[in-house]
Amino acid sequence: MLIARRADTRARADFATWKMMAKLNGLSALPSEAQNFLATYKKLLEQMGDAEATETTINLVYKSYYEEMGGAGTPPEVPSRQNEPVAGNVTAFRRPTAKPKKSAPSDAAAAGSSEKPRLPVALIFACLCVVYVAIRYFWG
């Protein structure tokens, strides 16, 4: 089944790439195998709709890749990707799950966590002024 998934993923990616190259007039740069699959796709477009022709061609490419990758016998059916929202050949973006928010620094210090509380800028500035005055007083 691992070979089947890899072959299916590769077939879908390659076909989308080939189709885009054909739209951009780069058909001559494709390998002859890709050109043959695109010719088959164009013939299927005359008989059926775009979605069906695309799936049929991807299945042909998948079977070819399955055999090429060392799969024996008839290629198994790969689970359909009907659950994924798709626009053309692009899968829709899914937001990652929300991460828990970090607590405020004062809450973290009160809870006894290992996080160091940050010193305010004014306190740092005051310490630098004290050091400066002390140096001027003792050396001056």
PDB file of C-alpha atoms in Angstrom:
ATOM      1  CA  MET A   1       0.000   0.000   0.000  1.00  0.00           C
ATOM      2  CA  LEU A   2       2.986   2.294   0.599  1.00  0.00           C
ATOM      3  CA  ILE A   3       4.021   1.944  -3.047  1.00  0.00           C
ATOM      4  CA  ALA A   4       0.451   2.676  -4.102  1.00  0.00           C
ATOM      5  CA  ARG A   5       0.297   5.892  -2.067  1.00  0.00           C
ATOM      6  CA  ARG A   6       3.642   7.081  -3.383  1.00  0.00           C
ATOM      7  CA  ALA A   7       2.672   6.264  -6.963  1.00  0.00           C
ATOM      8  CA  ASP A   8      -0.665   8.069  -6.591  1.00  0.00           C
ATOM      9  CA  THR A   9       0.914  11.159  -5.022  1.00  0.00           C
ATOM     10  CA  ARG A  10       3.607  11.269  -7.695  1.00  0.00           C
ATOM     11  CA  ALA A  11       1.052  10.758 -10.481  1.00  0.00           C
ATOM     12  CA  ARG A  12      -1.136  13.611  -9.231  1.00  0.00           C
ATOM     13  CA  ALA A  13       1.812  15.972  -8.812  1.00  0.00           C
ATOM     14  CA  ASP A  14       3.363  15.092 -12.166  1.00  0.00           C
ATOM     15  CA  PHE A  15       0.084  15.383 -14.055  1.00  0.00           C
ATOM     16  CA  ALA A  16      -0.608  18.812 -12.543  1.00  0.00           C
ATOM     17  CA  THR A  17       2.908  19.894 -13.543  1.00  0.00           C
ATOM     18  CA  TRP A  18       2.547  18.527 -17.063  1.00  0.00           C
ATOM     19  CA  LYS A  19      -0.820  20.195 -17.490  1.00  0.00           C
ATOM     20  CA  MET A  20       0.604  23.546 -16.386  1.00  0.00           C
ATOM     21  CA  MET A  21       3.617  23.155 -18.677  1.00  0.00           C
ATOM     22  CA  ALA A  22       1.261  22.464 -21.580  1.00  0.00           C
ATOM     23  CA  LYS A  23      -0.733  25.620 -20.761  1.00  0.00           C
ATOM     24  CA  LEU A  24       2.517  27.629 -20.748  1.00  0.00           C
ATOM     25  CA  ASN A  25       3.550  26.233 -24.166  1.00  0.00           C
ATOM     26  CA  GLY A  26       6.299  24.101 -22.654  1.00  0.00           C
ATOM     27  CA  LEU A  27       5.011  20.810 -24.021  1.00  0.00           C
ATOM     28  CA  SER A  28       8.160  20.188 -26.073  1.00  0.00           C
ATOM     29  CA  ALA A  29      10.308  20.296 -22.910  1.00  0.00           C
ATOM     30  CA  LEU A  30       8.406  17.384 -21.365  1.00  0.00           C
ATOM     31  CA  PRO A  31       9.565  13.768 -21.692  1.00  0.00           C
ATOM     32  CA  SER A  32       7.887  11.646 -24.346  1.00  0.00           C
ATOM     33  CA  GLU A  33       5.991   9.632 -21.706  1.00  0.00           C
ATOM     34  CA  ALA A  34       4.445  12.841 -20.367  1.00  0.00           C
ATOM     35  CA  GLN A  35       3.553  13.972 -23.870  1.00  0.00           C
ATOM     36  CA  ASN A  36       1.827  10.631 -24.491  1.00  0.00           C
ATOM     37  CA  PHE A  37      -0.231  10.962 -21.305  1.00  0.00           C
ATOM     38  CA  LEU A  38      -1.225  14.522 -22.231  1.00  0.00           C
ATOM     39  CA  ALA A  39      -2.264  13.352 -25.708  1.00  0.00           C
ATOM     40  CA  THR A  40      -4.437  10.707 -24.045  1.00  0.00           C
ATOM     41  CA  TYR A  41      -5.857  13.408 -21.780  1.00  0.00           C
ATOM     42  CA  LYS A  42      -6.774  15.589 -24.775  1.00  0.00           C
ATOM     43  CA  LYS A  43      -8.553  12.631 -26.433  1.00  0.00           C
ATOM     44  CA  LEU A  44     -10.472  11.959 -23.226  1.00  0.00           C
ATOM     45  CA  LEU A  45     -11.487  15.634 -23.014  1.00  0.00           C
ATOM     46  CA  GLU A  46     -13.381  15.214 -26.288  1.00  0.00           C
ATOM     47  CA  GLN A  47     -15.414  12.351 -24.777  1.00  0.00           C
ATOM     48  CA  MET A  48     -15.990  13.562 -21.183  1.00  0.00           C
ATOM     49  CA  GLY A  49     -15.673  16.524 -18.860  1.00  0.00           C
ATOM     50  CA  ASP A  50     -12.452  17.955 -17.496  1.00  0.00           C
ATOM     51  CA  ALA A  51     -12.729  16.406 -14.015  1.00  0.00           C
ATOM     52  CA  GLU A  52     -13.408  12.892 -15.342  1.00  0.00           C
ATOM     53  CA  ALA A  53     -10.692  13.144 -17.985  1.00  0.00           C
ATOM     54  CA  THR A  54      -8.217  14.345 -15.367  1.00  0.00           C
ATOM     55  CA  GLU A  55      -9.035  11.494 -12.965  1.00  0.00           C
ATOM     56  CA  THR A  56      -8.878   8.905 -15.740  1.00  0.00           C
ATOM     57  CA  THR A  57      -5.496  10.175 -16.913  1.00  0.00           C
ATOM     58  CA  ILE A  58      -4.167  10.314 -13.347  1.00  0.00           C
ATOM     59  CA  ASN A  59      -5.275   6.689 -12.902  1.00  0.00           C
ATOM     60  CA  LEU A  60      -3.352   5.717 -16.055  1.00  0.00           C
ATOM     61  CA  VAL A  61      -0.244   7.519 -14.796  1.00  0.00           C
ATOM     62  CA  TYR A  62      -0.729   5.938 -11.348  1.00  0.00           C
ATOM     63  CA  LYS A  63      -0.838   2.431 -12.821  1.00  0.00           C
ATOM     64  CA  SER A  64       2.305   3.146 -14.811  1.00  0.00           C
ATOM     65  CA  TYR A  65       4.144   4.499 -11.754  1.00  0.00           C
ATOM     66  CA  TYR A  66       2.935   1.627  -9.567  1.00  0.00           C
ATOM     67  CA  GLU A  67       4.434  -0.878 -11.959  1.00  0.00           C
ATOM     68  CA  GLU A  68       7.616   1.202 -12.315  1.00  0.00           C
ATOM     69  CA  MET A  69       8.080   1.381  -8.517  1.00  0.00           C
ATOM     70  CA  GLY A  70       7.962  -2.388  -8.180  1.00  0.00           C
ATOM     71  CA  GLY A  71       4.317  -2.969  -7.357  1.00  0.00           C
ATOM     72  CA  ALA A  72       3.156  -6.464  -8.235  1.00  0.00           C
ATOM     73  CA  GLY A  73      -0.190  -7.294  -9.789  1.00  0.00           C
ATOM     74  CA  THR A  74      -3.125  -4.970 -10.113  1.00  0.00           C
ATOM     75  CA  PRO A  75      -2.588  -1.610  -8.388  1.00  0.00           C
ATOM     76  CA  PRO A  76      -4.840  -1.250  -5.317  1.00  0.00           C
ATOM     77  CA  GLU A  77      -7.418   1.484  -5.115  1.00  0.00           C
ATOM     78  CA  VAL A  78      -6.029   4.480  -3.257  1.00  0.00           C
ATOM     79  CA  PRO A  79      -8.586   6.162  -0.966  1.00  0.00           C
ATOM     80  CA  SER A  80     -10.291   9.019  -2.759  1.00  0.00           C
ATOM     81  CA  ARG A  81      -9.424  12.571  -1.851  1.00  0.00           C
ATOM     82  CA  GLN A  82     -13.046  13.673  -1.829  1.00  0.00           C
ATOM     83  CA  ASN A  83     -12.797  14.959   1.760  1.00  0.00           C
ATOM     84  CA  GLU A  84     -10.211  17.596   0.882  1.00  0.00           C
ATOM     85  CA  PRO A  85     -11.560  20.905  -0.404  1.00  0.00           C
ATOM     86  CA  VAL A  86      -9.925  21.461  -3.770  1.00  0.00           C
ATOM     87  CA  ALA A  87      -9.932  24.392  -6.177  1.00  0.00           C
ATOM     88  CA  GLY A  88      -8.511  23.183  -9.480  1.00  0.00           C
ATOM     89  CA  ASN A  89      -5.301  21.380  -8.590  1.00  0.00           C
ATOM     90  CA  VAL A  90      -4.708  23.347  -5.385  1.00  0.00           C
ATOM     91  CA  THR A  91      -5.638  22.017  -1.957  1.00  0.00           C
ATOM     92  CA  ALA A  92      -7.209  24.615   0.295  1.00  0.00           C
ATOM     93  CA  PHE A  93      -5.179  25.952   3.208  1.00  0.00           C
ATOM     94  CA  ARG A  94      -6.146  24.614   6.615  1.00  0.00           C
ATOM     95  CA  ARG A  95      -5.456  26.622   9.734  1.00  0.00           C
ATOM     96  CA  PRO A  96      -3.292  24.838  12.279  1.00  0.00           C
ATOM     97  CA  THR A  97      -4.867  24.017  15.602  1.00  0.00           C
ATOM     98  CA  ALA A  98      -4.684  26.805  18.166  1.00  0.00           C
ATOM     99  CA  LYS A  99      -1.837  26.538  20.660  1.00  0.00           C
ATOM    100  CA  PRO A 100      -2.470  27.304  24.322  1.00  0.00           C
ATOM    101  CA  LYS A 101      -1.591  30.866  25.232  1.00  0.00           C
ATOM    102  CA  LYS A 102       1.412  31.485  27.436  1.00  0.00           C
ATOM    103  CA  SER A 103       0.694  33.005  30.801  1.00  0.00           C
ATOM    104  CA  ALA A 104       1.840  36.520  31.649  1.00  0.00           C
ATOM    105  CA  PRO A 105       5.351  36.878  33.174  1.00  0.00           C
ATOM    106  CA  SER A 106       3.936  37.896  36.559  1.00  0.00           C
ATOM    107  CA  ASP A 107       1.708  34.816  36.576  1.00  0.00           C
ATOM    108  CA  ALA A 108       4.672  32.611  35.651  1.00  0.00           C
ATOM    109  CA  ALA A 109       6.784  34.011  38.495  1.00  0.00           C
ATOM    110  CA  ALA A 110       3.927  33.558  40.950  1.00  0.00           C
ATOM    111  CA  ALA A 111       3.385  29.989  39.767  1.00  0.00           C
ATOM    112  CA  GLY A 112       7.065  29.202  40.433  1.00  0.00           C
ATOM    113  CA  SER A 113       8.040  28.314  36.881  1.00  0.00           C
ATOM    114  CA  SER A 114      11.640  28.333  35.680  1.00  0.00           C
ATOM    115  CA  GLU A 115      11.086  31.414  33.491  1.00  0.00           C
ATOM    116  CA  LYS A 116      13.051  34.506  34.605  1.00  0.00           C
ATOM    117  CA  PRO A 117      11.009  37.672  35.054  1.00  0.00           C
ATOM    118  CA  ARG A 118      12.142  40.492  32.761  1.00  0.00           C
ATOM    119  CA  LEU A 119      13.595  43.634  34.296  1.00  0.00           C
ATOM    120  CA  PRO A 120      11.909  46.888  33.318  1.00  0.00           C
ATOM    121  CA  VAL A 121      13.910  49.229  31.130  1.00  0.00           C
ATOM    122  CA  ALA A 122      13.737  52.062  33.680  1.00  0.00           C
ATOM    123  CA  LEU A 123      15.382  49.883  36.338  1.00  0.00           C
ATOM    124  CA  ILE A 124      18.238  48.974  34.003  1.00  0.00           C
ATOM    125  CA  PHE A 125      18.711  52.640  33.076  1.00  0.00           C
ATOM    126  CA  ALA A 126      18.776  53.660  36.769  1.00  0.00           C
ATOM    127  CA  CYS A 127      21.430  51.015  37.525  1.00  0.00           C
ATOM    128  CA  LEU A 128      23.592  52.249  34.652  1.00  0.00           C
ATOM    129  CA  CYS A 129      23.291  55.828  35.950  1.00  0.00           C
ATOM    130  CA  VAL A 130      24.388  54.713  39.437  1.00  0.00           C
ATOM    131  CA  VAL A 131      27.393  52.869  37.976  1.00  0.00           C
ATOM    132  CA  TYR A 132      28.331  55.926  35.875  1.00  0.00           C
ATOM    133  CA  VAL A 133      28.106  58.308  38.855  1.00  0.00           C
ATOM    134  CA  ALA A 134      30.124  55.920  41.056  1.00  0.00           C
ATOM    135  CA  ILE A 135      32.900  55.668  38.460  1.00  0.00           C
ATOM    136  CA  ARG A 136      33.020  59.479  38.049  1.00  0.00           C
ATOM    137  CA  TYR A 137      33.053  59.981  41.827  1.00  0.00           C
ATOM    138  CA  PHE A 138      35.862  57.502  42.551  1.00  0.00           C
ATOM    139  CA  TRP A 139      38.052  58.426  39.562  1.00  0.00           C
ATOM    140  CA  GLY A 140      37.310  62.108  39.447  1.00  0.00           C
TER     141      GLY A 140
END
